[in-house]
Amino acid sequence: QKEVEQNSGPLSVPEGAIASLNCTYSDRVSQSFFWYRQYSGKSPELIMSIYSNGDKEDGRFTAQLNKASQYVSLLIRDSQPSDSATYLCAVNQAGTALIFGKGTTLSVSS
Amino acid sequence: DTEVTQTPKHLVMGMTNKKSLKCEQHMGHRAMYWYKQKAKKPPELMFVYSYEKLSINESVPSRFSPECPNSSLLNLHLHALQPEDSALYLCASSQSGAVYTDTQYFGPGTRLTVL
């Protein structure tokens, strides 16, 4: 059974701090890794995709992938109250469906 | 442009009704997906269409019937639903129809309530 694990949270950080969201996956041959943000009652919105080991930065967001440890993370710098949402980690390999973690709820206090 | 549109936004139906959900994308994507999402749960895959052909059916009850009339349009026909089918129904699309490693872009969803 392929699994994607996330700490459900809530993760609470003050405004301006760095939020660190973590995700582990069970299938070693996974190839593609995604972070989606989902506000309550809304649909998932892509934040980052990452395919190779290392860091990928986009604005205040940095995704980190370590395939040897089967670990992917998302760092949010200078967290804002508008970042408060559920963050879904998703993983797949060629020819298979996207597998979602249960999501981590982030709360940024002003 | 990475827009996937869905109609209607909200739908309330009785258990004997027949209704349809519609999804559209004009990005030239060759794979389209239906997901069901209950509150505080991740999306659950229902169906995948690849090059307009059904390629994955995740053992979904027959009261849900997908249809892909063309490469831009995906429908989900609903009949004799149960109250437990109430959920957010999400459509997504991705560029390649052959390899599911592509990024999936989600539509805004249809909030379905079955009375």
CSV table of C-alpha atoms in Angstrom, one decimal:
chain,number,residue,atom,x,y,z
A,1,GLN,CA,0.0,0.0,0.0
A,2,LYS,CA,1.6,3.2,-1.1
A,3,GLU,CA,1.3,5.9,1.5
A,4,VAL,CA,2.0,9.6,2.0
A,5,GLU,CA,2.3,10.7,5.6
A,6,GLN,CA,1.9,14.3,6.9
A,7,ASN,CA,1.5,15.6,10.4
A,8,SER,CA,-2.1,16.8,10.5
A,9,GLY,CA,-1.2,19.7,12.8
A,10,PRO,CA,-2.4,22.3,13.4
A,11,LEU,CA,1.0,23.9,13.0
A,12,SER,CA,0.9,27.4,14.5
A,13,VAL,CA,3.5,30.0,13.7
A,14,PRO,CA,3.6,33.8,14.3
A,15,GLU,CA,3.4,36.2,11.4
A,16,GLY,CA,6.9,36.7,9.8
A,17,ALA,CA,8.2,33.3,11.0
A,18,ILE,CA,9.3,30.3,8.9
A,19,ALA,CA,6.7,27.5,8.6
A,20,SER,CA,8.1,24.1,7.9
A,21,LEU,CA,5.8,21.4,6.6
A,22,ASN,CA,7.0,17.8,6.2
A,23,CYS,CA,5.9,14.8,4.2
A,24,THR,CA,7.2,11.2,3.9
A,25,TYR,CA,6.3,8.7,1.3
A,26,SER,CA,6.6,4.9,1.2
A,27,ASP,CA,7.1,4.1,-2.5
A,28,ARG,CA,10.8,4.4,-3.4
A,29,VAL,CA,10.1,4.7,-7.1
A,30,SER,CA,8.0,7.8,-6.8
A,31,GLN,CA,9.0,10.4,-9.3
A,32,SER,CA,6.9,13.5,-8.9
A,33,PHE,CA,6.1,15.5,-5.8
A,34,PHE,CA,3.7,18.3,-5.3
A,35,TRP,CA,2.5,20.7,-2.7
A,36,TYR,CA,-1.0,22.1,-2.9
A,37,ARG,CA,-2.6,24.7,-0.7
A,38,GLN,CA,-6.3,24.4,0.1
A,39,TYR,CA,-8.4,27.0,1.8
A,40,SER,CA,-11.5,25.9,3.7
A,41,GLY,CA,-14.3,25.1,1.2
A,42,LYS,CA,-12.1,25.7,-1.8
A,43,SER,CA,-10.2,23.5,-4.3
A,44,PRO,CA,-6.5,22.6,-4.0
A,45,GLU,CA,-4.1,25.2,-5.6
A,46,LEU,CA,-0.7,24.1,-6.8
A,47,ILE,CA,2.1,25.8,-4.8
A,48,MET,CA,5.2,23.8,-5.9
A,49,SER,CA,6.2,20.8,-7.9
A,50,ILE,CA,9.6,19.1,-7.5
A,51,TYR,CA,11.1,16.2,-9.4
A,52,SER,CA,14.8,16.0,-8.4
A,53,ASN,CA,16.8,16.0,-5.2
A,54,GLY,CA,17.6,19.3,-3.6
A,55,ASP,CA,15.8,22.6,-3.1
A,56,LYS,CA,13.5,24.5,-5.4
A,57,GLU,CA,12.6,28.1,-4.5
A,58,ASP,CA,9.6,30.2,-5.7
A,59,GLY,CA,9.2,33.4,-3.9
A,60,ARG,CA,8.6,32.8,-0.2
A,61,PHE,CA,8.2,29.0,-0.8
A,62,THR,CA,11.0,26.5,-0.9
A,63,ALA,CA,10.4,22.8,-1.6
A,64,GLN,CA,13.1,20.3,-0.5
A,65,LEU,CA,13.3,16.7,-1.8
A,66,ASN,CA,15.5,13.9,-0.4
A,67,LYS,CA,14.7,10.7,-2.3
A,68,ALA,CA,17.1,8.6,-0.3
A,69,SER,CA,15.2,9.5,2.9
A,70,GLN,CA,11.8,9.5,1.1
A,71,TYR,CA,11.1,12.9,2.4
A,72,VAL,CA,9.8,16.1,0.9
A,73,SER,CA,9.3,19.4,2.8
A,74,LEU,CA,7.9,22.9,2.2
A,75,LEU,CA,9.3,25.9,3.8
A,76,ILE,CA,7.3,29.1,3.9
A,77,ARG,CA,9.4,32.2,4.8
A,78,ASP,CA,7.9,35.4,6.2
A,79,SER,CA,4.6,33.6,6.9
A,80,GLN,CA,1.5,35.7,6.5
A,81,PRO,CA,-2.0,35.2,8.0
A,82,SER,CA,-3.2,34.6,4.4
A,83,ASP,CA,-1.0,31.5,4.4
A,84,SER,CA,-3.3,29.9,6.9
A,85,ALA,CA,-4.7,26.9,5.1
A,86,THR,CA,-4.3,23.1,4.7
A,87,TYR,CA,-1.2,22.0,2.8
A,88,LEU,CA,-1.5,18.8,0.9
A,89,CYS,CA,1.5,16.8,-0.1
A,90,ALA,CA,1.0,14.6,-3.2
A,91,VAL,CA,3.3,12.0,-4.8
A,92,ASN,CA,3.1,9.8,-7.9
A,93,GLN,CA,5.1,7.7,-10.3
A,94,ALA,CA,4.6,7.1,-13.9
A,95,GLY,CA,1.4,5.4,-14.8
A,96,THR,CA,-0.2,5.6,-11.4
A,97,ALA,CA,-2.6,7.9,-9.7
A,98,LEU,CA,-1.6,10.9,-7.5
A,99,ILE,CA,-1.5,9.9,-3.9
A,100,PHE,CA,-2.3,12.6,-1.3
A,101,GLY,CA,-1.3,12.9,2.3
A,102,LYS,CA,-4.0,13.9,4.7
A,103,GLY,CA,-2.8,17.4,4.8
A,104,THR,CA,-1.2,19.7,7.5
A,105,THR,CA,-3.3,22.6,8.8
A,106,LEU,CA,-1.2,25.8,9.1
A,107,SER,CA,-2.3,28.7,11.3
A,108,VAL,CA,-0.4,32.0,11.1
A,109,SER,CA,-1.2,34.4,13.8
A,110,SER,CA,-0.8,38.2,13.5
B,1,ASP,CA,-3.4,30.0,-18.4
B,2,THR,CA,-4.1,27.0,-16.1
B,3,GLU,CA,-7.8,27.3,-15.7
B,4,VAL,CA,-10.2,24.4,-15.3
B,5,THR,CA,-13.8,25.5,-15.0
B,6,GLN,CA,-16.6,23.5,-13.3
B,7,THR,CA,-20.4,24.0,-13.3
B,8,PRO,CA,-22.5,24.3,-11.3
B,9,LYS,CA,-20.7,25.6,-8.2
B,10,HIS,CA,-23.4,24.2,-5.9
B,11,LEU,CA,-25.9,21.4,-6.5
B,12,VAL,CA,-28.7,20.1,-4.2
B,13,MET,CA,-30.5,17.0,-5.4
B,14,GLY,CA,-32.8,14.4,-4.1
B,15,MET,CA,-32.0,10.7,-4.1
B,16,THR,CA,-34.2,10.1,-7.1
B,17,ASN,CA,-32.9,12.9,-9.2
B,18,LYS,CA,-30.6,12.7,-12.2
B,19,LYS,CA,-28.1,15.5,-12.6
B,20,SER,CA,-24.7,16.2,-14.3
B,21,LEU,CA,-21.5,17.9,-13.3
B,22,LYS,CA,-19.5,19.6,-16.0
B,23,CYS,CA,-15.8,20.3,-16.3
B,24,GLU,CA,-14.0,22.1,-19.1
B,25,GLN,CA,-10.3,23.0,-19.9
B,26,HIS,CA,-8.9,24.7,-22.9
B,27,MET,CA,-5.2,24.1,-22.1
B,28,GLY,CA,-4.8,21.2,-24.5
B,29,HIS,CA,-4.4,18.8,-21.6
B,30,ARG,CA,-4.9,15.2,-22.5
B,31,ALA,CA,-5.7,13.7,-19.1
B,32,MET,CA,-8.7,14.7,-17.0
B,33,TYR,CA,-9.7,13.5,-13.6
B,34,TRP,CA,-12.7,13.4,-11.2
B,35,TYR,CA,-12.0,13.5,-7.5
B,36,LYS,CA,-14.4,13.4,-4.5
B,37,GLN,CA,-13.4,15.2,-1.3
B,38,LYS,CA,-15.2,15.0,2.0
B,39,ALA,CA,-14.6,17.5,4.8
B,40,LYS,CA,-11.1,17.4,6.4
B,41,LYS,CA,-10.0,14.6,4.1
B,42,PRO,CA,-7.7,14.6,1.0
B,43,PRO,CA,-9.2,14.3,-2.5
B,44,GLU,CA,-10.0,10.7,-3.5
B,45,LEU,CA,-9.6,9.7,-7.1
B,46,MET,CA,-12.7,8.5,-8.9
B,47,PHE,CA,-11.9,8.4,-12.6
B,48,VAL,CA,-9.2,9.2,-15.0
B,49,TYR,CA,-9.6,9.9,-18.7
B,50,SER,CA,-6.6,9.7,-20.9
B,51,TYR,CA,-6.9,10.8,-24.6
B,52,GLU,CA,-10.7,10.8,-24.1
B,53,LYS,CA,-10.7,7.2,-23.0
B,54,LEU,CA,-11.5,5.9,-19.5
B,55,SER,CA,-8.2,4.6,-18.1
B,56,ILE,CA,-8.8,4.4,-14.3
B,57,ASN,CA,-12.0,3.7,-12.5
B,58,GLU,CA,-11.4,3.5,-8.8
B,59,SER,CA,-14.2,1.0,-8.1
B,60,VAL,CA,-16.7,3.8,-8.1
B,61,PRO,CA,-20.4,2.8,-7.7
B,62,SER,CA,-22.4,2.8,-10.9
B,63,ARG,CA,-24.6,5.7,-9.7
B,64,PHE,CA,-21.7,7.8,-10.9
B,65,SER,CA,-21.2,7.7,-14.6
B,66,PRO,CA,-18.3,9.7,-16.3
B,67,GLU,CA,-18.3,10.8,-19.9
B,68,CYS,CA,-15.6,12.6,-22.0
B,69,PRO,CA,-17.4,13.9,-25.1
B,70,ASN,CA,-14.2,15.6,-26.4
B,71,SER,CA,-10.7,16.5,-25.3
B,72,SER,CA,-11.8,19.6,-23.5
B,73,LEU,CA,-14.9,18.5,-21.7
B,74,LEU,CA,-15.6,16.0,-18.9
B,75,ASN,CA,-19.0,15.2,-17.4
B,76,LEU,CA,-20.1,13.3,-14.4
B,77,HIS,CA,-23.6,12.0,-14.5
B,78,LEU,CA,-25.3,11.4,-11.2
B,79,HIS,CA,-28.3,9.1,-10.6
B,80,ALA,CA,-29.9,7.7,-7.4
B,81,LEU,CA,-27.3,9.1,-5.1
B,82,GLN,CA,-27.2,8.6,-1.4
B,83,PRO,CA,-26.8,11.3,1.3
B,84,GLU,CA,-23.3,10.0,2.0
B,85,ASP,CA,-22.3,11.0,-1.6
B,86,SER,CA,-22.6,14.7,-0.4
B,87,ALA,CA,-19.1,16.1,-1.0
B,88,LEU,CA,-16.9,18.5,-3.0
B,89,TYR,CA,-16.4,17.1,-6.5
B,90,LEU,CA,-13.2,18.2,-8.1
B,91,CYS,CA,-12.1,18.0,-11.7
B,92,ALA,CA,-8.5,18.2,-12.6
B,93,SER,CA,-6.4,18.1,-15.8
B,94,SER,CA,-2.8,17.4,-16.7
B,95,GLN,CA,-0.9,18.0,-19.9
B,96,SER,CA,0.2,14.5,-20.8
B,97,GLY,CA,-2.3,11.7,-21.3
B,98,ALA,CA,0.3,9.0,-21.0
B,99,VAL,CA,2.3,9.7,-18.0
B,100,TYR,CA,0.7,10.8,-14.7
B,101,THR,CA,3.7,12.6,-13.4
B,102,ASP,CA,2.5,15.8,-14.8
B,103,THR,CA,1.2,18.5,-12.6
B,104,GLN,CA,-2.6,18.3,-12.1
B,105,TYR,CA,-4.5,21.5,-12.1
B,106,PHE,CA,-7.8,21.6,-10.2
B,107,GLY,CA,-11.1,23.3,-11.0
B,108,PRO,CA,-13.0,25.2,-8.3
B,109,GLY,CA,-15.2,22.2,-7.5
B,110,THR,CA,-18.9,21.5,-7.3
B,111,ARG,CA,-20.4,21.3,-3.8
B,112,LEU,CA,-23.0,18.6,-3.9
B,113,THR,CA,-25.6,18.0,-1.3
B,114,VAL,CA,-27.9,14.9,-1.5
B,115,LEU,CA,-31.1,15.1,0.5
